Coordinates of C-alpha atoms in Angstrom, one line a residue:
Chain A
M169 CA 11.4 22.2 -47.4
T170 CA 15.2 22.2 -47.6
V171 CA 17.4 19.4 -48.8
M172 CA 19.9 18.2 -46.2
D173 CA 22.7 15.7 -46.0
A174 CA 22.2 12.3 -44.3
Q175 CA 24.1 13.3 -41.2
T176 CA 22.0 16.4 -40.6
C177 CA 18.9 14.4 -41.3
E178 CA 19.9 11.8 -38.7
A179 CA 20.6 14.4 -36.1
R180 CA 17.3 16.2 -36.7
L181 CA 15.4 12.9 -36.6
S182 CA 17.0 11.9 -33.3
Q183 CA 16.1 15.3 -31.9
I184 CA 12.5 14.9 -33.0
A185 CA 12.3 11.3 -31.9
R186 CA 13.3 12.3 -28.4
V187 CA 10.1 14.2 -27.9
S188 CA 7.8 12.4 -30.3
H189 CA 8.7 8.7 -29.8
G190 CA 6.5 8.2 -26.8
R191 CA 3.6 10.2 -28.3
L192 CA 3.7 8.2 -31.6
V193 CA 3.8 4.9 -29.8
A194 CA 1.0 5.9 -27.4
I195 CA -1.3 6.9 -30.2
L196 CA -0.7 3.8 -32.3
A197 CA -0.8 1.4 -29.4
S198 CA -4.0 2.8 -28.0
R199 CA -5.5 2.3 -31.5
S200 CA -4.0 -1.1 -32.3
R201 CA -3.7 -2.5 -28.8
D202 CA -0.4 -3.9 -29.8
I203 CA 2.5 -2.0 -28.2
A204 CA 5.3 -4.0 -29.7
A205 CA 3.9 -3.8 -33.2
S206 CA 3.4 0.0 -32.7
E207 CA 7.0 0.4 -31.7
D208 CA 8.1 -1.5 -34.8
A209 CA 6.0 0.7 -36.9
V210 CA 7.5 3.8 -35.4
A211 CA 11.0 2.4 -36.1
N212 CA 10.0 1.7 -39.7
A213 CA 8.8 5.3 -39.9
Y214 CA 12.3 6.5 -38.7
R215 CA 13.9 4.3 -41.4
A216 CA 11.6 5.8 -44.0
A217 CA 12.4 9.3 -42.8
L218 CA 16.1 8.7 -43.2
E219 CA 15.5 7.6 -46.8
V220 CA 13.1 10.3 -47.8
W221 CA 14.0 13.5 -45.9
P222 CA 17.6 14.0 -47.2
S223 CA 16.3 14.3 -50.8
K224 CA 12.8 15.8 -50.2
G225 CA 13.7 17.9 -47.3
L226 CA 12.3 18.1 -43.8
P227 CA 8.5 18.0 -43.9
A228 CA 6.6 21.0 -42.5
N229 CA 5.2 18.9 -39.7
P230 CA 7.8 16.1 -39.1
E231 CA 5.8 14.5 -36.3
A232 CA 2.7 14.1 -38.4
W233 CA 4.8 12.8 -41.3
L234 CA 6.2 10.1 -38.9
M235 CA 2.7 9.4 -37.7
R236 CA 1.5 8.8 -41.2
A237 CA 4.4 6.6 -42.1
A238 CA 4.1 4.6 -38.9
K239 CA 0.4 4.1 -39.4
N240 CA 1.0 2.9 -43.0
S241 CA 3.6 0.4 -41.7
L242 CA 1.2 -0.9 -39.0
V243 CA -1.6 -1.3 -41.5
D244 CA 0.7 -3.1 -44.0
K245 CA 1.8 -5.5 -41.3
A246 CA -1.7 -6.2 -40.2
R247 CA -2.7 -6.9 -43.9
S248 CA 0.1 -9.2 -44.5
A249 CA -0.5 -11.0 -41.3
F250 CA -4.1 -11.3 -42.2
S251 CA -3.4 -12.8 -45.6
R252 CA -0.7 -15.1 -44.3
T253 CA -2.6 -16.8 -41.5
S254 CA -6.2 -15.6 -42.1
T255 CA -6.0 -14.2 -38.6
S256 CA -5.8 -10.6 -37.6
L257 CA -3.4 -9.2 -35.1
Y258 CA -5.8 -6.9 -33.7
D259 CA -9.3 -8.3 -33.4
D260 CA -11.1 -11.5 -33.9
S261 CA -14.1 -10.0 -35.5
G262 CA -12.7 -10.8 -39.0
E263 CA -13.0 -7.2 -40.2
A264 CA -10.2 -6.1 -38.1
M265 CA -7.5 -5.1 -40.6
E266 CA -8.6 -1.5 -40.5
I267 CA -7.1 0.1 -37.5
P268 CA -9.5 2.9 -36.6
M269 CA -7.5 6.0 -36.9
K270 CA -8.2 9.6 -37.6
D271 CA -6.3 11.9 -39.9
P272 CA -2.6 11.7 -38.7
D273 CA -2.6 15.5 -38.1
S274 CA -5.6 15.5 -35.8
E275 CA -4.5 12.3 -33.9
F276 CA -2.3 14.6 -31.7
E277 CA -5.3 16.5 -30.5
D278 CA -6.4 13.4 -28.5
L279 CA -2.8 12.7 -27.3
P280 CA -3.5 13.2 -23.5
D281 CA -6.3 10.7 -23.8
H282 CA -4.2 8.1 -25.7
R283 CA -1.4 8.4 -23.3
L284 CA -3.7 8.0 -20.3
K285 CA -5.2 4.9 -21.8
L286 CA -1.8 3.4 -22.4
M287 CA -0.7 4.3 -18.9
F288 CA -3.7 2.6 -17.3
A289 CA -3.3 -0.5 -19.5
A290 CA 0.4 -0.8 -18.5
A291 CA -0.6 -0.3 -14.8
H292 CA -3.2 -3.1 -15.0
P293 CA -3.1 -5.4 -12.0
A294 CA -2.7 -8.3 -14.4
I295 CA 0.7 -7.0 -15.2
D296 CA 3.6 -7.9 -12.8
A297 CA 3.8 -5.0 -10.3
S298 CA 7.6 -4.5 -10.8
I299 CA 7.4 -3.9 -14.5
R300 CA 4.4 -1.5 -14.6
A301 CA 6.3 1.7 -14.1
P302 CA 9.2 0.7 -16.5
L303 CA 6.6 -0.2 -19.1
I304 CA 5.0 3.2 -18.8
M305 CA 8.4 4.9 -19.0
Q306 CA 9.2 3.1 -22.2
T307 CA 5.9 3.3 -24.0
V308 CA 4.4 6.5 -22.9
L309 CA 7.4 8.6 -21.9
G310 CA 9.8 7.3 -24.5
L311 CA 12.7 6.3 -22.3
E312 CA 15.1 3.7 -23.7
A313 CA 15.3 0.2 -22.1
A314 CA 18.9 0.9 -21.1
E315 CA 18.0 4.1 -19.3
I316 CA 15.1 2.4 -17.5
A317 CA 17.4 -0.5 -16.5
R318 CA 19.8 1.9 -15.0
L319 CA 17.1 3.7 -13.0
F320 CA 15.9 0.3 -11.6
C321 CA 19.4 -1.1 -11.1
L322 CA 18.8 -4.1 -13.4
P323 CA 20.8 -5.5 -16.3
V324 CA 19.6 -4.1 -19.6
A325 CA 18.9 -7.6 -21.0
T326 CA 16.7 -8.5 -18.0
M327 CA 14.8 -5.3 -18.2
A328 CA 14.3 -5.6 -22.0
Q329 CA 13.1 -9.1 -21.7
R330 CA 10.5 -8.2 -19.0
L331 CA 9.3 -5.3 -21.0
V332 CA 8.8 -7.6 -24.1
R333 CA 6.9 -10.1 -21.9
A334 CA 4.6 -7.5 -20.5
K335 CA 3.8 -6.1 -23.9
S336 CA 2.9 -9.5 -25.2
K337 CA 0.7 -10.1 -22.3
I338 CA -1.2 -6.9 -22.8
R339 CA -1.8 -7.9 -26.4
D340 CA -2.5 -11.6 -25.9
V341 CA -4.9 -11.4 -23.0
G342 CA -6.9 -8.4 -24.1
I343 CA -6.1 -5.9 -21.4
P344 CA -8.3 -3.0 -22.4
F345 CA -6.9 0.4 -23.5
E346 CA -9.4 2.4 -21.5
V347 CA -9.4 4.8 -18.6
P348 CA -10.9 2.5 -16.0
D349 CA -13.7 3.4 -13.7
R350 CA -12.7 5.6 -10.8
E351 CA -12.9 2.7 -8.3
H352 CA -9.9 1.1 -10.1
W353 CA -7.7 4.1 -10.1
P354 CA -6.1 3.8 -6.7
E355 CA -4.7 0.3 -7.5
R356 CA -3.1 1.6 -10.7
I357 CA -2.1 5.1 -9.8
E358 CA 1.1 4.2 -8.0
A359 CA 2.8 2.8 -11.1
V360 CA 1.7 5.7 -13.2
L361 CA 3.1 8.3 -10.7
E362 CA 6.3 6.3 -10.2
A363 CA 6.8 6.2 -14.0
V364 CA 6.2 10.0 -14.4
Y365 CA 8.7 10.7 -11.6
G366 CA 11.2 8.2 -13.1
A367 CA 11.0 9.9 -16.4
Y368 CA 11.4 13.3 -14.8
S369 CA 14.5 12.1 -12.9
A370 CA 16.0 10.6 -16.1
G371 CA 15.4 13.8 -17.9
F372 CA 16.8 15.8 -15.0
N373 CA 20.0 13.8 -14.9
S374 CA 20.6 14.2 -18.6
A375 CA 19.4 17.9 -18.7
A376 CA 22.9 19.2 -19.0
P377 CA 25.2 20.4 -21.6
D378 CA 27.0 17.4 -23.2
Q379 CA 30.7 17.5 -24.0
Q380 CA 30.4 20.2 -26.7
G381 CA 26.7 21.0 -26.7
E382 CA 24.7 23.9 -25.4
P383 CA 23.0 23.7 -22.0
T384 CA 19.5 22.5 -22.6
T385 CA 16.5 21.8 -20.4
D386 CA 15.5 18.3 -21.2
E387 CA 12.2 18.0 -23.1
R388 CA 11.3 15.0 -21.0
C389 CA 11.3 17.1 -17.9
A390 CA 8.9 19.5 -19.5
D391 CA 6.8 16.5 -20.6
A392 CA 6.8 14.9 -17.1
L393 CA 5.9 18.3 -15.6
Q394 CA 2.9 18.5 -18.0
L395 CA 1.8 14.9 -17.3
A396 CA 2.1 15.3 -13.6
D397 CA 0.0 18.5 -13.9
M398 CA -2.6 16.6 -16.0
L399 CA -2.8 13.8 -13.5
A400 CA -3.2 16.2 -10.6
V401 CA -6.1 17.8 -12.4
L402 CA -7.7 14.5 -13.4
L403 CA -7.2 13.0 -10.0
P404 CA -7.9 15.8 -7.5
E405 CA -8.8 13.3 -4.9
E406 CA -5.5 11.4 -5.0
P407 CA -3.2 13.3 -2.6
E408 CA -0.2 11.5 -4.0
A409 CA -1.0 12.7 -7.6
L410 CA -1.0 16.2 -6.2
G411 CA 2.2 15.4 -4.2
L412 CA 4.0 14.4 -7.4
A413 CA 2.8 17.4 -9.3
A414 CA 4.1 19.6 -6.4
L415 CA 7.4 17.7 -6.3
I416 CA 8.1 18.0 -10.0
A417 CA 7.0 21.7 -10.0
F418 CA 9.3 22.5 -7.1
S419 CA 12.2 20.7 -8.7
A420 CA 11.5 22.3 -12.1
S421 CA 11.4 25.7 -10.6
R422 CA 15.2 25.4 -10.0
A423 CA 16.1 24.6 -13.6
G424 CA 17.5 28.1 -14.1
A425 CA 19.6 28.0 -10.9
R426 CA 21.0 24.5 -11.2
L427 CA 23.7 25.4 -13.7
S428 CA 26.1 28.3 -13.5
S429 CA 26.5 30.5 -16.6
D430 CA 29.5 28.5 -17.6
G431 CA 27.5 25.2 -17.4
K432 CA 28.7 24.0 -14.0
L433 CA 26.4 22.3 -11.5
V434 CA 25.4 24.4 -8.5
P435 CA 24.2 22.3 -5.5
L436 CA 20.8 23.1 -4.1
D437 CA 22.0 24.8 -0.9
E438 CA 24.4 27.0 -2.9
Q439 CA 21.8 28.1 -5.4
D440 CA 20.7 31.7 -5.6
P441 CA 17.0 31.5 -4.5
Y442 CA 16.2 34.5 -6.7
L443 CA 16.9 32.5 -9.8
W444 CA 14.1 30.0 -8.8
D445 CA 10.9 30.3 -10.9
A446 CA 8.5 31.9 -8.4
Q447 CA 5.5 31.0 -10.4
L448 CA 6.3 27.3 -10.4
V449 CA 7.1 27.4 -6.7
A450 CA 3.7 29.0 -6.0
R451 CA 2.0 26.3 -8.1
A452 CA 3.9 23.6 -6.3
A453 CA 2.9 25.0 -2.9
E454 CA -0.7 25.1 -4.0
F455 CA -0.7 21.5 -5.1
L456 CA 0.9 20.5 -1.8
S457 CA -1.5 22.4 0.4
V458 CA -4.5 20.8 -1.5
A459 CA -2.9 17.4 -1.0
A460 CA -2.4 18.0 2.7
Q461 CA -6.2 18.6 3.2
Y462 CA -6.8 14.9 2.7
G463 CA -4.6 14.0 5.7
V464 CA -3.1 11.0 4.0
M465 CA 0.7 11.2 3.9
G466 CA 2.6 9.6 1.1
R467 CA 6.0 9.4 -0.4
F468 CA 5.6 12.1 -3.0
Q469 CA 4.0 14.6 -0.6
L470 CA 6.9 14.1 1.8
E471 CA 9.5 14.6 -0.9
A472 CA 7.6 17.7 -2.1
A473 CA 7.5 18.9 1.5
V474 CA 11.3 18.7 1.7
H475 CA 11.4 20.8 -1.5
A476 CA 9.0 23.3 0.1
V477 CA 11.4 23.7 3.1
H478 CA 14.2 24.4 0.7
A479 CA 12.1 26.8 -1.3
D480 CA 11.4 28.8 1.9
R481 CA 15.0 29.9 1.9
R482 CA 14.1 32.6 -0.5
R483 CA 11.8 34.1 2.1
T484 CA 13.8 33.4 5.3
G485 CA 17.3 33.4 4.0
Q486 CA 18.1 30.1 5.7
T487 CA 17.3 26.5 5.5
N488 CA 15.4 24.8 8.2
W489 CA 17.4 21.6 8.4
S490 CA 15.7 20.1 11.4
A491 CA 12.4 20.2 9.5
I492 CA 14.1 18.5 6.6
V493 CA 15.5 15.8 8.9
H494 CA 12.0 15.1 10.3
L495 CA 10.5 14.9 6.8
Y496 CA 13.2 12.4 5.7
G497 CA 12.5 10.5 8.9
G498 CA 8.9 10.1 7.6
L499 CA 10.2 9.0 4.2
L500 CA 12.4 6.4 5.9
T501 CA 9.3 4.6 7.3
L502 CA 7.3 5.0 4.1
A503 CA 9.9 4.4 1.4
P504 CA 13.3 3.6 2.8
T505 CA 15.8 3.9 -0.1
R506 CA 19.5 4.5 -0.1
G507 CA 18.8 7.9 -1.6
V508 CA 16.6 8.9 1.4
I509 CA 19.2 7.6 3.9
V510 CA 21.9 9.7 2.2
A511 CA 19.8 12.8 1.9
R512 CA 18.8 12.5 5.6
A513 CA 22.4 12.0 6.7
Y514 CA 23.4 15.2 4.9
A515 CA 20.5 17.1 6.5
V516 CA 21.5 15.7 9.9
S517 CA 25.0 17.0 9.4
K518 CA 23.8 20.4 8.5
W519 CA 21.5 20.5 11.6
K520 CA 23.7 18.8 14.3
G521 CA 27.1 18.5 12.9
I522 CA 29.4 16.2 10.9
S523 CA 29.7 13.3 13.4
D524 CA 25.9 13.0 13.8
G525 CA 25.7 13.0 10.0
Q526 CA 28.3 10.2 9.8
A527 CA 26.2 8.2 12.4
A528 CA 23.1 8.7 10.2
L529 CA 25.0 7.5 7.1
G530 CA 26.0 4.4 9.1
M531 CA 22.5 3.0 8.3
L532 CA 24.2 1.9 5.1
S533 CA 26.8 -0.8 4.9
D534 CA 30.1 -0.1 3.4
E535 CA 29.1 -2.2 0.4
E536 CA 25.9 -0.2 -0.1
I537 CA 27.9 3.0 0.0
Q538 CA 30.5 1.7 -2.4
T539 CA 27.9 1.1 -5.1
F540 CA 25.9 4.3 -4.8
P541 CA 27.5 7.5 -6.0
A542 CA 25.4 9.9 -3.8
A543 CA 26.5 7.9 -0.7
L544 CA 30.1 8.1 -1.7
V545 CA 29.9 11.8 -2.3
C546 CA 28.2 12.3 1.1
R547 CA 30.8 10.2 2.9
A548 CA 33.6 12.1 1.0
H549 CA 32.1 15.4 2.2
F550 CA 32.0 14.1 5.8
S551 CA 35.6 12.8 5.6
A552 CA 36.9 16.1 4.0
E553 CA 35.2 18.1 6.7
S554 CA 36.7 16.1 9.4
G555 CA 40.2 16.3 7.9
E556 CA 40.4 12.8 6.4
R557 CA 41.3 14.0 2.9
I558 CA 42.8 10.8 1.6
G559 CA 39.6 8.9 2.4
A560 CA 37.6 11.7 0.8
L561 CA 39.6 11.5 -2.4
R562 CA 39.2 7.8 -2.6
D563 CA 35.4 8.0 -2.3
L564 CA 35.2 10.8 -4.8
E565 CA 37.2 8.8 -7.3
C566 CA 34.9 5.8 -6.9
A567 CA 31.8 8.1 -7.3
I568 CA 33.3 9.6 -10.5
K569 CA 33.8 6.1 -11.9
L570 CA 30.3 5.1 -11.2
L571 CA 28.6 8.1 -12.8
E572 CA 27.8 8.6 -16.4
P573 CA 29.5 11.5 -18.1
G574 CA 27.6 14.7 -17.5
V575 CA 27.4 17.8 -15.3
E576 CA 27.4 15.8 -12.1
Q577 CA 30.5 13.9 -13.0
R578 CA 32.3 17.1 -14.0
Y579 CA 31.2 18.8 -10.8
L580 CA 32.8 15.9 -8.8
Q581 CA 35.9 16.0 -11.0
T582 CA 36.4 19.7 -10.1
K583 CA 35.8 18.9 -6.4
Y584 CA 38.3 16.1 -6.6
E585 CA 41.0 18.2 -8.1
A586 CA 40.5 21.1 -5.7
L587 CA 40.8 18.7 -2.8
R588 CA 43.8 17.0 -4.2
S589 CA 45.6 20.3 -4.7
T590 CA 45.3 20.9 -0.9
I591 CA 47.3 17.7 -0.3
L592 CA 50.0 17.9 -2.9
Chain B
M161 CA -12.2 -12.6 -26.9
R162 CA -12.7 -16.0 -25.3
Y163 CA -11.5 -16.6 -21.8
T164 CA -11.3 -19.8 -19.8
F165 CA -11.7 -19.8 -16.1
L166 CA -9.8 -22.7 -14.5
L167 CA -11.2 -23.4 -11.1
Y168 CA -8.7 -24.6 -8.6
S169 CA -9.5 -25.7 -5.0
R170 CA -8.5 -28.2 -2.4
E171 CA -10.4 -31.4 -3.1
A172 CA -9.8 -32.6 0.4
D173 CA -12.1 -29.7 1.7
F174 CA -15.0 -31.3 -0.2
A175 CA -14.5 -34.9 0.8
N176 CA -17.2 -34.9 3.5
V177 CA -19.6 -32.3 2.3
P178 CA -23.2 -33.3 3.3
P179 CA -25.7 -33.8 0.4
E180 CA -27.8 -30.7 1.4
A181 CA -24.7 -28.5 1.2
M182 CA -23.8 -30.0 -2.1
A183 CA -27.3 -29.4 -3.5
E184 CA -27.1 -25.8 -2.3
Q185 CA -23.7 -25.3 -4.1
L186 CA -25.2 -26.7 -7.3
Q187 CA -28.0 -24.2 -7.1
V188 CA -25.5 -21.4 -6.5
F189 CA -23.6 -22.4 -9.6
G190 CA -26.8 -22.7 -11.5
Q191 CA -27.6 -19.1 -10.7
Y192 CA -24.1 -18.0 -11.8
I193 CA -24.5 -19.9 -15.1
G194 CA -27.9 -18.2 -15.5
A195 CA -26.3 -14.8 -15.0
L196 CA -23.6 -15.5 -17.6
Q197 CA -26.2 -16.6 -20.1
K198 CA -28.4 -13.6 -19.5
A199 CA -25.4 -11.3 -20.1
G200 CA -24.6 -13.2 -23.3
V201 CA -21.1 -14.1 -22.3
F202 CA -21.6 -17.8 -21.5
V203 CA -19.8 -20.4 -23.8
D204 CA -19.3 -23.6 -21.8
T205 CA -18.7 -25.0 -18.4
D206 CA -18.1 -28.4 -16.7
W207 CA -17.6 -29.7 -13.2
L208 CA -15.0 -32.5 -13.0
Q209 CA -14.7 -35.7 -11.1
P210 CA -11.9 -35.5 -8.5
T211 CA -8.2 -36.0 -9.6
S212 CA -8.2 -39.4 -7.9
T213 CA -10.3 -40.6 -10.8
A214 CA -8.0 -39.0 -13.5
T215 CA -6.4 -41.0 -16.2
T216 CA -3.4 -39.5 -18.1
V217 CA -2.7 -40.4 -21.7
S218 CA 0.5 -39.5 -23.7
L219 CA 2.3 -40.3 -26.9
A220 CA 5.2 -38.0 -26.1
T221 CA 7.6 -40.9 -25.6
G222 CA 6.7 -42.3 -29.0
S223 CA 4.2 -44.9 -28.0
K224 CA 0.9 -44.6 -26.2
V225 CA 1.1 -44.6 -22.5
V226 CA -2.0 -44.6 -20.3
Q227 CA -1.5 -44.0 -16.6
D228 CA -3.8 -43.8 -13.6
G229 CA -3.8 -40.5 -11.8
P230 CA -3.4 -36.8 -12.6
F231 CA -0.6 -35.3 -14.7
A232 CA 0.9 -33.6 -11.6
E233 CA 0.2 -33.7 -7.9
T234 CA -0.6 -30.2 -6.7
K235 CA -1.9 -28.7 -3.5
E236 CA -4.9 -27.4 -5.2
Q237 CA -6.6 -29.3 -8.0
L238 CA -8.5 -28.3 -11.2
G239 CA -12.1 -29.0 -10.4
G240 CA -13.9 -27.4 -13.3
Y241 CA -13.9 -24.6 -15.8
F242 CA -16.0 -21.9 -17.4
V243 CA -15.5 -20.5 -20.9
V244 CA -16.8 -17.0 -21.5
D245 CA -16.8 -14.6 -24.4
A246 CA -15.9 -11.1 -23.1
P247 CA -14.8 -7.9 -24.8
N248 CA -11.6 -7.6 -22.7
L249 CA -9.7 -8.9 -19.7
D250 CA -11.4 -6.5 -17.2
V251 CA -14.9 -7.8 -18.1
A252 CA -13.6 -11.4 -17.9
L253 CA -12.0 -10.7 -14.5
D254 CA -15.2 -9.2 -13.2
W255 CA -17.1 -12.3 -14.1
A256 CA -14.4 -14.5 -12.7
A257 CA -14.7 -12.7 -9.4
K258 CA -18.4 -13.4 -9.3
C259 CA -17.9 -17.1 -9.8
P260 CA -18.9 -19.0 -6.7
A261 CA -15.7 -21.0 -6.8
A262 CA -13.7 -17.8 -6.1
K263 CA -15.1 -17.9 -2.6
Y264 CA -13.2 -21.1 -1.6
G265 CA -10.5 -21.5 -4.2
R266 CA -8.6 -19.7 -7.0
I267 CA -9.6 -19.0 -10.5
E268 CA -6.9 -18.8 -13.2
V269 CA -8.1 -16.7 -16.1
R270 CA -6.6 -17.6 -19.5
A271 CA -7.3 -15.9 -22.8
S272 CA -7.8 -18.0 -25.9
A273 CA -4.9 -18.4 -28.3
M274 CA -7.1 -20.0 -30.9
P275 CA -7.1 -18.1 -34.2
P276 CA -10.6 -16.8 -34.9
G277 CA -12.7 -18.8 -37.3
Q278 CA -11.3 -22.1 -35.8
K279 CA -13.2 -22.3 -32.6

């Protein structure tokens, strides 16, 4: 153990919390059945760490240390609630103060099980459908409410309030923390898969060197990849679980090609296919081919299939854009989102030319384009290609303003400046 | 945990039910109660007179007000309830789905908020 200053301690803690938060909450919540109280307990453990670690040094196993502190806080709270009201927070049997829990170090051995239980509780049909995936993202995958709100295009306060309400309902109506019988899986799996994908996307978008920092692969991407893998193994008869595992593995295979050596973003069709992780690509392809055997198409399988076509460039040296356009056509009927429309429009332009791409992007209204960075970037590309550089600059500028600071924003900034220099 | 099933249906649908059909319904409910008891989850139940017979009492305005009629006019009316003691919501929902009233109406399942030891 080494003594450290408060600032170093805080930095270390936030680094540890990034990975451990969701795991700590999942374990405590699956034991106590009270998600909000578990989150409070973990927050108390962070406070305790900030007090103790600077003088005593970083514990050998910080995660187990936090687990122990959080567990103590949870038990203390249950005790004081019990003595205050003679009711227990956790059970009505009267002997409920003791939260059944193993030694903090060995709790982590059962982590997959705890996380699965919590995911299925959050995906319960008694919980409002629109909050299931956000709830899983927050409690199991450790995303912050603000991040989730951004992913679902909702005000943070609204999202936070809905999350609180859902957690109270889980506690108050006795939604079980159990992996349900197989027959109940299909009705719950959608939210679980959506949450894992959302967490992957959030990690992906932040997996970038920050202003000063080193380029890092986001731990949450690795976590989502692992969870998707686990779900695919647990649910081999759910083609969409396999589809998601394929999708994430394909995307993760490009982690090494996505940024240039100086930390700049490299768009997919400009990436060097030999930098893609061949092992991950093979695993993704395997998942996708198993999924296809069920003959039930779904959103994640289609998106994974788009990735598979891109991955084929390593073998053939070119991208089969017409295949991609057709796959996006399928996605348009299954899950029509602005993202799909934009991606399809870009693919159409690569296949048939800019004016056809522009026509395909016309499925979005000007207002829908104005509020969606990817659509603005796509329209800017079409404009620039057809000589309308002023319009292109205007759209790029809007997109830059909409984006959070990060590699994507910097990439557009470079593009913007390059384009502007051709005019001035 | 205790759960109350509030059974809602359209009273109008039962206005002209012949006595034989009514007797049959009573028997069906009797079997359901038997099943709840056998499983050890049964706590209480009642079947209520129609809302047209309801009387509403309140002291909320400061003095006692007694009024003829239900508290609120709704499309579907509360016609009865069950109270069961189940380990969790899933078990309660399974029992609610087996309730004969689910075939013609809706069952609202509500968990008890009563602190233990005070029921």
